[in-house]
PDB file of C-alpha atoms in Angstrom:
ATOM      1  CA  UNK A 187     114.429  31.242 199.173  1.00  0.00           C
ATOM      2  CA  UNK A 188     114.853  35.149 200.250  1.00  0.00           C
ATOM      3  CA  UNK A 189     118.220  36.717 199.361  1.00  0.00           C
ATOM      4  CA  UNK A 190     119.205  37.068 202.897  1.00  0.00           C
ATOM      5  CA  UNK A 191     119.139  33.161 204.076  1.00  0.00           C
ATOM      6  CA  UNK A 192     121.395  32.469 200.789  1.00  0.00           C
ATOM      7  CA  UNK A 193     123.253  35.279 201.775  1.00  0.00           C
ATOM      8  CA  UNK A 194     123.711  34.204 205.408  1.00  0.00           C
ATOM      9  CA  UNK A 195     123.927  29.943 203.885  1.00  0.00           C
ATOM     10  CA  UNK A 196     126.634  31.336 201.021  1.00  0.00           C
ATOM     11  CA  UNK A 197     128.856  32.746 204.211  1.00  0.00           C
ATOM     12  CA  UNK A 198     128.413  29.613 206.339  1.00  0.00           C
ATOM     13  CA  UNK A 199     131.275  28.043 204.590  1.00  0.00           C
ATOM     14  CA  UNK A 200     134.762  29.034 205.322  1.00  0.00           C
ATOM     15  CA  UNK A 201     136.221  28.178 202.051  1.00  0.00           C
ATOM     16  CA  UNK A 202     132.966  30.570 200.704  1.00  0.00           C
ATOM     17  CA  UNK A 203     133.870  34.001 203.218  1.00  0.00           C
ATOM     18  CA  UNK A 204     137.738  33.470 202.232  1.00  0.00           C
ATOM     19  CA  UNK A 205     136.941  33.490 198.600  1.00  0.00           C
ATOM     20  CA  UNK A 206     134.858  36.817 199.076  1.00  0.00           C
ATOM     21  CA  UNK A 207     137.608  37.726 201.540  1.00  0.00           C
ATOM     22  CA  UNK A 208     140.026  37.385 198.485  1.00  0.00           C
ATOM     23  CA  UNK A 209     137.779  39.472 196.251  1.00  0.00           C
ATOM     24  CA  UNK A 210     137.766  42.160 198.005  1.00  0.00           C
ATOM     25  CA  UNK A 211     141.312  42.467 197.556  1.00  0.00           C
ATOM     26  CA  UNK A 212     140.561  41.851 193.239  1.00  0.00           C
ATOM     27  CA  UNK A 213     138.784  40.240 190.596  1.00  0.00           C
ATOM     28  CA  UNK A 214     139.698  36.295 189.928  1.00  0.00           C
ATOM     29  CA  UNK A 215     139.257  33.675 187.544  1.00  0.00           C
ATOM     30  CA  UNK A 216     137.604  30.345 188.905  1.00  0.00           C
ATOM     31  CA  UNK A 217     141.735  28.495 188.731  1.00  0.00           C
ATOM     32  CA  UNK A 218     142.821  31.280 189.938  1.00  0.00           C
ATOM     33  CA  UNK A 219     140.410  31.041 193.080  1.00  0.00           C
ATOM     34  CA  UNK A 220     141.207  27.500 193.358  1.00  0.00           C
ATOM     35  CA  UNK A 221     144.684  27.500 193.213  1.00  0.00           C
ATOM     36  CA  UNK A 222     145.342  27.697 196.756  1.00  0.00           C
ATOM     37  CA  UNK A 223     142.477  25.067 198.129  1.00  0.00           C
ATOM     38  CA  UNK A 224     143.049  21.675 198.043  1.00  0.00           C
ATOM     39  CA  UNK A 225     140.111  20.755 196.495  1.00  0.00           C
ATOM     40  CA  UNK A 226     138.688  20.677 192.723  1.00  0.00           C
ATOM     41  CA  UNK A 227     138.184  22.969 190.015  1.00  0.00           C
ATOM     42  CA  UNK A 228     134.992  21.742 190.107  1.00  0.00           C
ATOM     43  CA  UNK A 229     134.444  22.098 194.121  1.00  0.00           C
ATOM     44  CA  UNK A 230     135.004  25.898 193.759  1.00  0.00           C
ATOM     45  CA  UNK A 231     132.845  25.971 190.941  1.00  0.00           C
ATOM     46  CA  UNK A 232     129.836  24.646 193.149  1.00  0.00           C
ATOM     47  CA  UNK A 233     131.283  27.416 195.632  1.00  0.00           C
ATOM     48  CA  UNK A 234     130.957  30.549 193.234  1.00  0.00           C
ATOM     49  CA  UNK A 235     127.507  29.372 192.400  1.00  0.00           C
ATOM     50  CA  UNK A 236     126.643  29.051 195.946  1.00  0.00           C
ATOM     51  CA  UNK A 237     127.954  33.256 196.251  1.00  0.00           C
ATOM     52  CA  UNK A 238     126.425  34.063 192.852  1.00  0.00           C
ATOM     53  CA  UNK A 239     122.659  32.785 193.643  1.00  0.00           C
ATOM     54  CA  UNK A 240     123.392  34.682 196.434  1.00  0.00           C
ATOM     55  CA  UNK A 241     124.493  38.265 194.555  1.00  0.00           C
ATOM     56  CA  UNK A 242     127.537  38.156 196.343  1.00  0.00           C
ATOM     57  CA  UNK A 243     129.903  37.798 193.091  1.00  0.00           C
ATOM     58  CA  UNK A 244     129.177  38.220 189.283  1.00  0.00           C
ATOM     59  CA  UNK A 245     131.207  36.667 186.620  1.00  0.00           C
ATOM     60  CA  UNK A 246     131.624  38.794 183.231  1.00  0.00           C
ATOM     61  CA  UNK A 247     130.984  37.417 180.223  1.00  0.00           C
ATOM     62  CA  UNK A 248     134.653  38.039 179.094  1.00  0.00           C
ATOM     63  CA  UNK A 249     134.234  34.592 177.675  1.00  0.00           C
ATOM     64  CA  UNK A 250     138.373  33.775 178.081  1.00  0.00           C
ATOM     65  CA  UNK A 251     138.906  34.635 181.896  1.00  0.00           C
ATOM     66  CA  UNK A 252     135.630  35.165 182.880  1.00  0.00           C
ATOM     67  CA  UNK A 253     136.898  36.728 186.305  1.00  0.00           C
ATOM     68  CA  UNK A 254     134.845  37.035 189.239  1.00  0.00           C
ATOM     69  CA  UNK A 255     133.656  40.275 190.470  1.00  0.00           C
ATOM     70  CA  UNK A 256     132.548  40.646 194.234  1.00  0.00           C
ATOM     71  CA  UNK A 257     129.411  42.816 194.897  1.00  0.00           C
ATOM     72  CA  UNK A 258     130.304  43.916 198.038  1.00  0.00           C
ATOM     73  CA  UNK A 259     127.270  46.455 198.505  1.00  0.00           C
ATOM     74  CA  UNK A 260     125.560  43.009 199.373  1.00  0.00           C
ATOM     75  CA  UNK A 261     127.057  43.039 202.450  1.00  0.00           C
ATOM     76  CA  UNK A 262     124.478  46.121 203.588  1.00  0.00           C
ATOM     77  CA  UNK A 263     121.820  43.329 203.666  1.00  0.00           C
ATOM     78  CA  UNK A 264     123.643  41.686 206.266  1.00  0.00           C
ATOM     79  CA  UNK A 265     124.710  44.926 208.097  1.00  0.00           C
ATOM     80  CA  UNK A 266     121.046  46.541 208.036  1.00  0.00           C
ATOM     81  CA  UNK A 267     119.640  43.202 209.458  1.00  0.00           C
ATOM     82  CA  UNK A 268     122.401  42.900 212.513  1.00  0.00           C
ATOM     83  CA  UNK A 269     121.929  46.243 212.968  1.00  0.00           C
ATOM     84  CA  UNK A 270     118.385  46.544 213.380  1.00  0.00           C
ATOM     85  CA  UNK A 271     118.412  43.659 215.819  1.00  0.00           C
ATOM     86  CA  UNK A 272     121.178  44.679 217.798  1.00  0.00           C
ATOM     87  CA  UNK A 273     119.317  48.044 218.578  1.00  0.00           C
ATOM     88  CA  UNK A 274     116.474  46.278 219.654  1.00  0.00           C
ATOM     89  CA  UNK A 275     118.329  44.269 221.995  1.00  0.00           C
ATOM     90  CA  UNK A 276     120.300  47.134 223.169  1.00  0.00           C
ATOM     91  CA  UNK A 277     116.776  48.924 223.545  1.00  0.00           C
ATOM     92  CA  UNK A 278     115.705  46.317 226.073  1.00  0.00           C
ATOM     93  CA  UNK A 279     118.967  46.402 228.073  1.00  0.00           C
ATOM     94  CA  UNK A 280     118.615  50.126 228.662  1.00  0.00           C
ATOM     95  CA  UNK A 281     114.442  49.986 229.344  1.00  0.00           C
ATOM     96  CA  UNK A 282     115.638  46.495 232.070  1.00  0.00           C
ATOM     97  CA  UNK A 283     118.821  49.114 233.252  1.00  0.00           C
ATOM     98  CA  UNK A 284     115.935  51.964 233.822  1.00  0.00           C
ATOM     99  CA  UNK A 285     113.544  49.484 235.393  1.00  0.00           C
ATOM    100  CA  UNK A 286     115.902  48.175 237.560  1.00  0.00           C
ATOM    101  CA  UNK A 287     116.910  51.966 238.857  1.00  0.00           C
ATOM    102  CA  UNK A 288     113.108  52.486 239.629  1.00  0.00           C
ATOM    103  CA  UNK A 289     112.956  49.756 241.720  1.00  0.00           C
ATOM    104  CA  UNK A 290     116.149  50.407 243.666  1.00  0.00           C
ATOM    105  CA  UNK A 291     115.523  53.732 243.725  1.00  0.00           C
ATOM    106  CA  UNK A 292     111.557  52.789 245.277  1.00  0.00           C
ATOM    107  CA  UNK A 293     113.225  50.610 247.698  1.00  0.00           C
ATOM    108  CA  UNK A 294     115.929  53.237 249.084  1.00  0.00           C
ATOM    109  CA  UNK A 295     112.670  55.803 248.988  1.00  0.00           C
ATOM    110  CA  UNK A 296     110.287  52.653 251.281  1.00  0.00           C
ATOM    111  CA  UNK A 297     113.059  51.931 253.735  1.00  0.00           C
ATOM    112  CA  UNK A 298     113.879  55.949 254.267  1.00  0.00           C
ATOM    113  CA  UNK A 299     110.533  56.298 255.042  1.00  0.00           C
ATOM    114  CA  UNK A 300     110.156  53.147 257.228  1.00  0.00           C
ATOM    115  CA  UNK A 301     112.886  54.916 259.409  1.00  0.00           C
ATOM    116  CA  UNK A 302     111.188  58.346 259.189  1.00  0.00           C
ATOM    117  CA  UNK A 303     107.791  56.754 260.732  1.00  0.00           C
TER     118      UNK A 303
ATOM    119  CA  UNK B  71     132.601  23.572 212.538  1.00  0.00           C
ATOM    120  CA  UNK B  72     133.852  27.054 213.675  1.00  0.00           C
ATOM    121  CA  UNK B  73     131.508  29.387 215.239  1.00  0.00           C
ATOM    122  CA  UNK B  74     131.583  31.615 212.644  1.00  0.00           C
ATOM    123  CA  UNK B  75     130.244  29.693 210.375  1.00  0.00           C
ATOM    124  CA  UNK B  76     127.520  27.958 212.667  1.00  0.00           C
ATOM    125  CA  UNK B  77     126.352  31.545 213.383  1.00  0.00           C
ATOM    126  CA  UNK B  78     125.624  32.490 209.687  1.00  0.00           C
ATOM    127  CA  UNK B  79     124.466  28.870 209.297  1.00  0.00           C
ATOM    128  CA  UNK B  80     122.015  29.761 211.967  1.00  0.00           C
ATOM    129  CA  UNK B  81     120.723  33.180 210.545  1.00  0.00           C
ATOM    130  CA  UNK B  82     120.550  31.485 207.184  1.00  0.00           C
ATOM    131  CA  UNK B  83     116.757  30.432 207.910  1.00  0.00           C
ATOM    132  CA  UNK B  84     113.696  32.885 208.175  1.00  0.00           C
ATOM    133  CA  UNK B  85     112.230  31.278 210.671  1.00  0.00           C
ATOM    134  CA  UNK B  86     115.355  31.137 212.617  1.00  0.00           C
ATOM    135  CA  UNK B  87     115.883  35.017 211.753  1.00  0.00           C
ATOM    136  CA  UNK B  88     112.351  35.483 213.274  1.00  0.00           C
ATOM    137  CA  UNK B  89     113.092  33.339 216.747  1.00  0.00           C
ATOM    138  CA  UNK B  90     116.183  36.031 216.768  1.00  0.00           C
ATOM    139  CA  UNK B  91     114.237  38.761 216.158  1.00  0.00           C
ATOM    140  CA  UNK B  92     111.698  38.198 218.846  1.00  0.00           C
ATOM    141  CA  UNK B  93     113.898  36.910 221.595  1.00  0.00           C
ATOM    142  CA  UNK B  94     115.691  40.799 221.080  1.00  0.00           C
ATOM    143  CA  UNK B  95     112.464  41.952 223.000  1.00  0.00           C
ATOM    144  CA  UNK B  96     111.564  39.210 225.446  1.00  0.00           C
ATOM    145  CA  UNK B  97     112.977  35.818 226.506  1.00  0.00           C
ATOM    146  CA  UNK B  98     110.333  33.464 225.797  1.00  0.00           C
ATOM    147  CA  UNK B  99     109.707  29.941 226.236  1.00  0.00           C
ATOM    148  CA  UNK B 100     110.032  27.292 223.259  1.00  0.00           C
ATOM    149  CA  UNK B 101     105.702  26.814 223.382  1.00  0.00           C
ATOM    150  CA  UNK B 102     105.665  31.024 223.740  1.00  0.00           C
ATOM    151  CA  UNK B 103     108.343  30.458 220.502  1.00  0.00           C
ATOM    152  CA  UNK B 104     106.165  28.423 218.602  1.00  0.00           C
ATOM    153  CA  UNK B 105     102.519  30.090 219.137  1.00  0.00           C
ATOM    154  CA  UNK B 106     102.674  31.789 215.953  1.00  0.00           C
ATOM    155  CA  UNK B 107     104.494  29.576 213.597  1.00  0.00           C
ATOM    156  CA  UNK B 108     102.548  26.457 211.918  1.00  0.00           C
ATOM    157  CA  UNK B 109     104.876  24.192 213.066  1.00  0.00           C
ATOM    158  CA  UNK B 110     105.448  21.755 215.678  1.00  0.00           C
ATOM    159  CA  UNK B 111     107.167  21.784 219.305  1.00  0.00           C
ATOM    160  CA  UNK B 112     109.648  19.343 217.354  1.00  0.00           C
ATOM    161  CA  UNK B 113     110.450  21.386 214.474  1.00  0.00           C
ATOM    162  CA  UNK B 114     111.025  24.654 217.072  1.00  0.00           C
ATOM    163  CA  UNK B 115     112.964  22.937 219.594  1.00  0.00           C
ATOM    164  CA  UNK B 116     115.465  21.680 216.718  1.00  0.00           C
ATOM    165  CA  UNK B 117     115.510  25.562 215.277  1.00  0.00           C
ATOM    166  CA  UNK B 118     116.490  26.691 218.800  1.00  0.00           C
ATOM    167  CA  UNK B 119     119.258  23.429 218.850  1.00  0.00           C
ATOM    168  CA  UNK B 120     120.842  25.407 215.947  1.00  0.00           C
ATOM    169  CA  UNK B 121     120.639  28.754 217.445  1.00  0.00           C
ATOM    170  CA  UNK B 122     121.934  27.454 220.849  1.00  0.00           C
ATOM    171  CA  UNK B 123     124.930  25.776 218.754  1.00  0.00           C
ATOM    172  CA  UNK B 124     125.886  28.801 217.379  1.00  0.00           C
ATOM    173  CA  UNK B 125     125.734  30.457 220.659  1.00  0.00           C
ATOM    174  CA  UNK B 126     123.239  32.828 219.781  1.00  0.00           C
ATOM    175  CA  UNK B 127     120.702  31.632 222.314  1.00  0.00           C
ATOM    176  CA  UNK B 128     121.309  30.291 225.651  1.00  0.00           C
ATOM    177  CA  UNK B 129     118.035  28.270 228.227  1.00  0.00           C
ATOM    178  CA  UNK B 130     118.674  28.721 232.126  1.00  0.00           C
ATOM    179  CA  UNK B 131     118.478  25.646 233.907  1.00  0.00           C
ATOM    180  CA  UNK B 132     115.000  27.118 235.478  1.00  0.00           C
ATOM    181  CA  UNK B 133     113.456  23.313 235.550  1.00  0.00           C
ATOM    182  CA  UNK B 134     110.032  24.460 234.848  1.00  0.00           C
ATOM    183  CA  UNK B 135     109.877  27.333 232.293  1.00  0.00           C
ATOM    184  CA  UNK B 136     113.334  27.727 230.710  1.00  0.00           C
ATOM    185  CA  UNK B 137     112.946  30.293 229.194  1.00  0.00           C
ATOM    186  CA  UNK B 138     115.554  31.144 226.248  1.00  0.00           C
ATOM    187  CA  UNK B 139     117.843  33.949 226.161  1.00  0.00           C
ATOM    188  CA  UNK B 140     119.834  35.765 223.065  1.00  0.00           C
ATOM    189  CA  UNK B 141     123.202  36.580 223.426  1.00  0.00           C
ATOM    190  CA  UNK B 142     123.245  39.559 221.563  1.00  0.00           C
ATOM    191  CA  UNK B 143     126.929  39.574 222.058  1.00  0.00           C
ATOM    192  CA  UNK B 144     127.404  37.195 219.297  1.00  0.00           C
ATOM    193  CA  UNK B 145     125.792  39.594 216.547  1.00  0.00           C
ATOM    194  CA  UNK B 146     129.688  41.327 216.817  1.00  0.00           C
ATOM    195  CA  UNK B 147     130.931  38.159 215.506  1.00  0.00           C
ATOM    196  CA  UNK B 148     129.194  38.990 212.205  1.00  0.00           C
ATOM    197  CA  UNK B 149     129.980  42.581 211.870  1.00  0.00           C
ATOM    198  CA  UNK B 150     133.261  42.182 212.525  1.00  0.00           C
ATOM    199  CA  UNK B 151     133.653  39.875 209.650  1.00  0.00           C
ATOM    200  CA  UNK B 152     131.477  42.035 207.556  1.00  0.00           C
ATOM    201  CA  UNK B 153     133.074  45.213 208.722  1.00  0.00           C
ATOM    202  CA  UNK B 154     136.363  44.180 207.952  1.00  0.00           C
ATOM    203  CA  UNK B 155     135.509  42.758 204.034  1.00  0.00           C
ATOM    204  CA  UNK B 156     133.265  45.497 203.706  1.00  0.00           C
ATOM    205  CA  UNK B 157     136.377  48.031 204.315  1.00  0.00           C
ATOM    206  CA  UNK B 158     138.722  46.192 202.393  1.00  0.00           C
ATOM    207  CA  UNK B 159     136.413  46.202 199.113  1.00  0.00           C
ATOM    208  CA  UNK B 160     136.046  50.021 199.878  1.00  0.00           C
ATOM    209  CA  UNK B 161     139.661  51.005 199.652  1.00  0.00           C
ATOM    210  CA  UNK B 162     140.146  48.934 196.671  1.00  0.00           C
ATOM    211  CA  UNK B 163     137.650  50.727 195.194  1.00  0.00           C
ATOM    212  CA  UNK B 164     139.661  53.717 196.554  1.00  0.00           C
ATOM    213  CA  UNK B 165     142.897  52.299 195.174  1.00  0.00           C
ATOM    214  CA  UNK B 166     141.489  52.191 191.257  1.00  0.00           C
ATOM    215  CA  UNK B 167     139.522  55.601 191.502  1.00  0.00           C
ATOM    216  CA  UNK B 168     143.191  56.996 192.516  1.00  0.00           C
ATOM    217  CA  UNK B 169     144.774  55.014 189.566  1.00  0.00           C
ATOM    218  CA  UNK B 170     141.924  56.084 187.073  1.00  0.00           C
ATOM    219  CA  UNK B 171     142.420  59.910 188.574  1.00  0.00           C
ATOM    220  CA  UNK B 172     146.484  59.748 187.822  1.00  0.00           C
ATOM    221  CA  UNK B 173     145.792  58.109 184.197  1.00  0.00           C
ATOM    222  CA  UNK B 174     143.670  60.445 182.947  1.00  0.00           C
ATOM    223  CA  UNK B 175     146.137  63.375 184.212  1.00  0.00           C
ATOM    224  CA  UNK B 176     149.168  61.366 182.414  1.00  0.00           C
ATOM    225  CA  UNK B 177     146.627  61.351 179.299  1.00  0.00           C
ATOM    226  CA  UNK B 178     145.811  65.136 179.848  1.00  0.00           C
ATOM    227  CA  UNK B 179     149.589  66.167 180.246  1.00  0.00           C
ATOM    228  CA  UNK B 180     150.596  63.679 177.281  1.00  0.00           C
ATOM    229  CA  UNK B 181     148.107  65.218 175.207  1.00  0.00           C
ATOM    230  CA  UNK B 182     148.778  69.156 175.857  1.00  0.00           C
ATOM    231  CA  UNK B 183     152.895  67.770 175.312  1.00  0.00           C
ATOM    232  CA  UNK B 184     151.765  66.634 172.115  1.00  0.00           C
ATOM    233  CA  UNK B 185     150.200  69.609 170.946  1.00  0.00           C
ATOM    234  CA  UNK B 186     153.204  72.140 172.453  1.00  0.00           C
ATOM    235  CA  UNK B 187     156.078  69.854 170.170  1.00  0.00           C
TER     236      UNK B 187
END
């Protein structure tokens, strides 16, 4: 799979963005992640390998804590991707806006000349 | 689910990406939609189910062609989330640049102290 559908899959999971949301803030160790979920060591386990296969976090090989690292410049993937697509929509807006002003602006040009004749 | 999450979900797919990508210059029907994958009808329609779930796509009741529509709107869903994470990782980065800058100062001062006793 390409980087950007695990990146896009790893954030479709709101337990997933609020653990990155919590990394941005600092490094944590997997209990320490947990500790507020109600759910298993183990479940946030499968959730930091989910955002590691993705690049999104890192864990050091501290072997004690082992704290997770966020590598937030991942996000860029996302943003250059939205980005890039929004323009393009935004691009067709305007060229439908101009259209649209060429036609009205035709009509209001037909009609003063249907009077004129 | 929350839409968040069915957004990403949806964007999570290449093929899904693609359908995205295209409908940012055209509407299209699902057989226009299809033409250049190697996939069924089937296996489109259910793609575009996904999209329209997460709101990103929207048909018109237009019996005949229905064509589908993006709702480009919904890309702000993402980059606010993005935005706001991204930002957050920055200043913390901020934060420890500022707390490296002020201990190597206290090191510089302690160290000129040290040689003036």
């Amino acid at each position: 799979m390409d980087q950007l559908s695990r990146v896009f899959g790893a954030l479709a999971d709101p337990t997933r963005r609020d653990i990155v949301a919590r990394l941005t803030r600092a490094d944590a160790t997997v209990s320490e992640l947990a500790a507020p979920y109600d759910v298993s060591l183990q479940a946030v386990s499968k959730h930091l390998k989910v955002l590691e296969e993705a690049g999104l976090v890192t864990r050091t090989k501290d072997a004690q804590r082992r704290p997770v690292h966020l590598e937030a410049e991942v996000f860029d993937l996302v943003n250059k991707w939205i980005e890039r697509y929004q323009r393009q929509a935004e691009q067709r807006y305007q060229r439908l806006d101009a259209l649209l002003d060429e036609l009205n602006e035709r009509d209001t040009r037909n009609s003063t000349e249907g009077t004129a004749s």
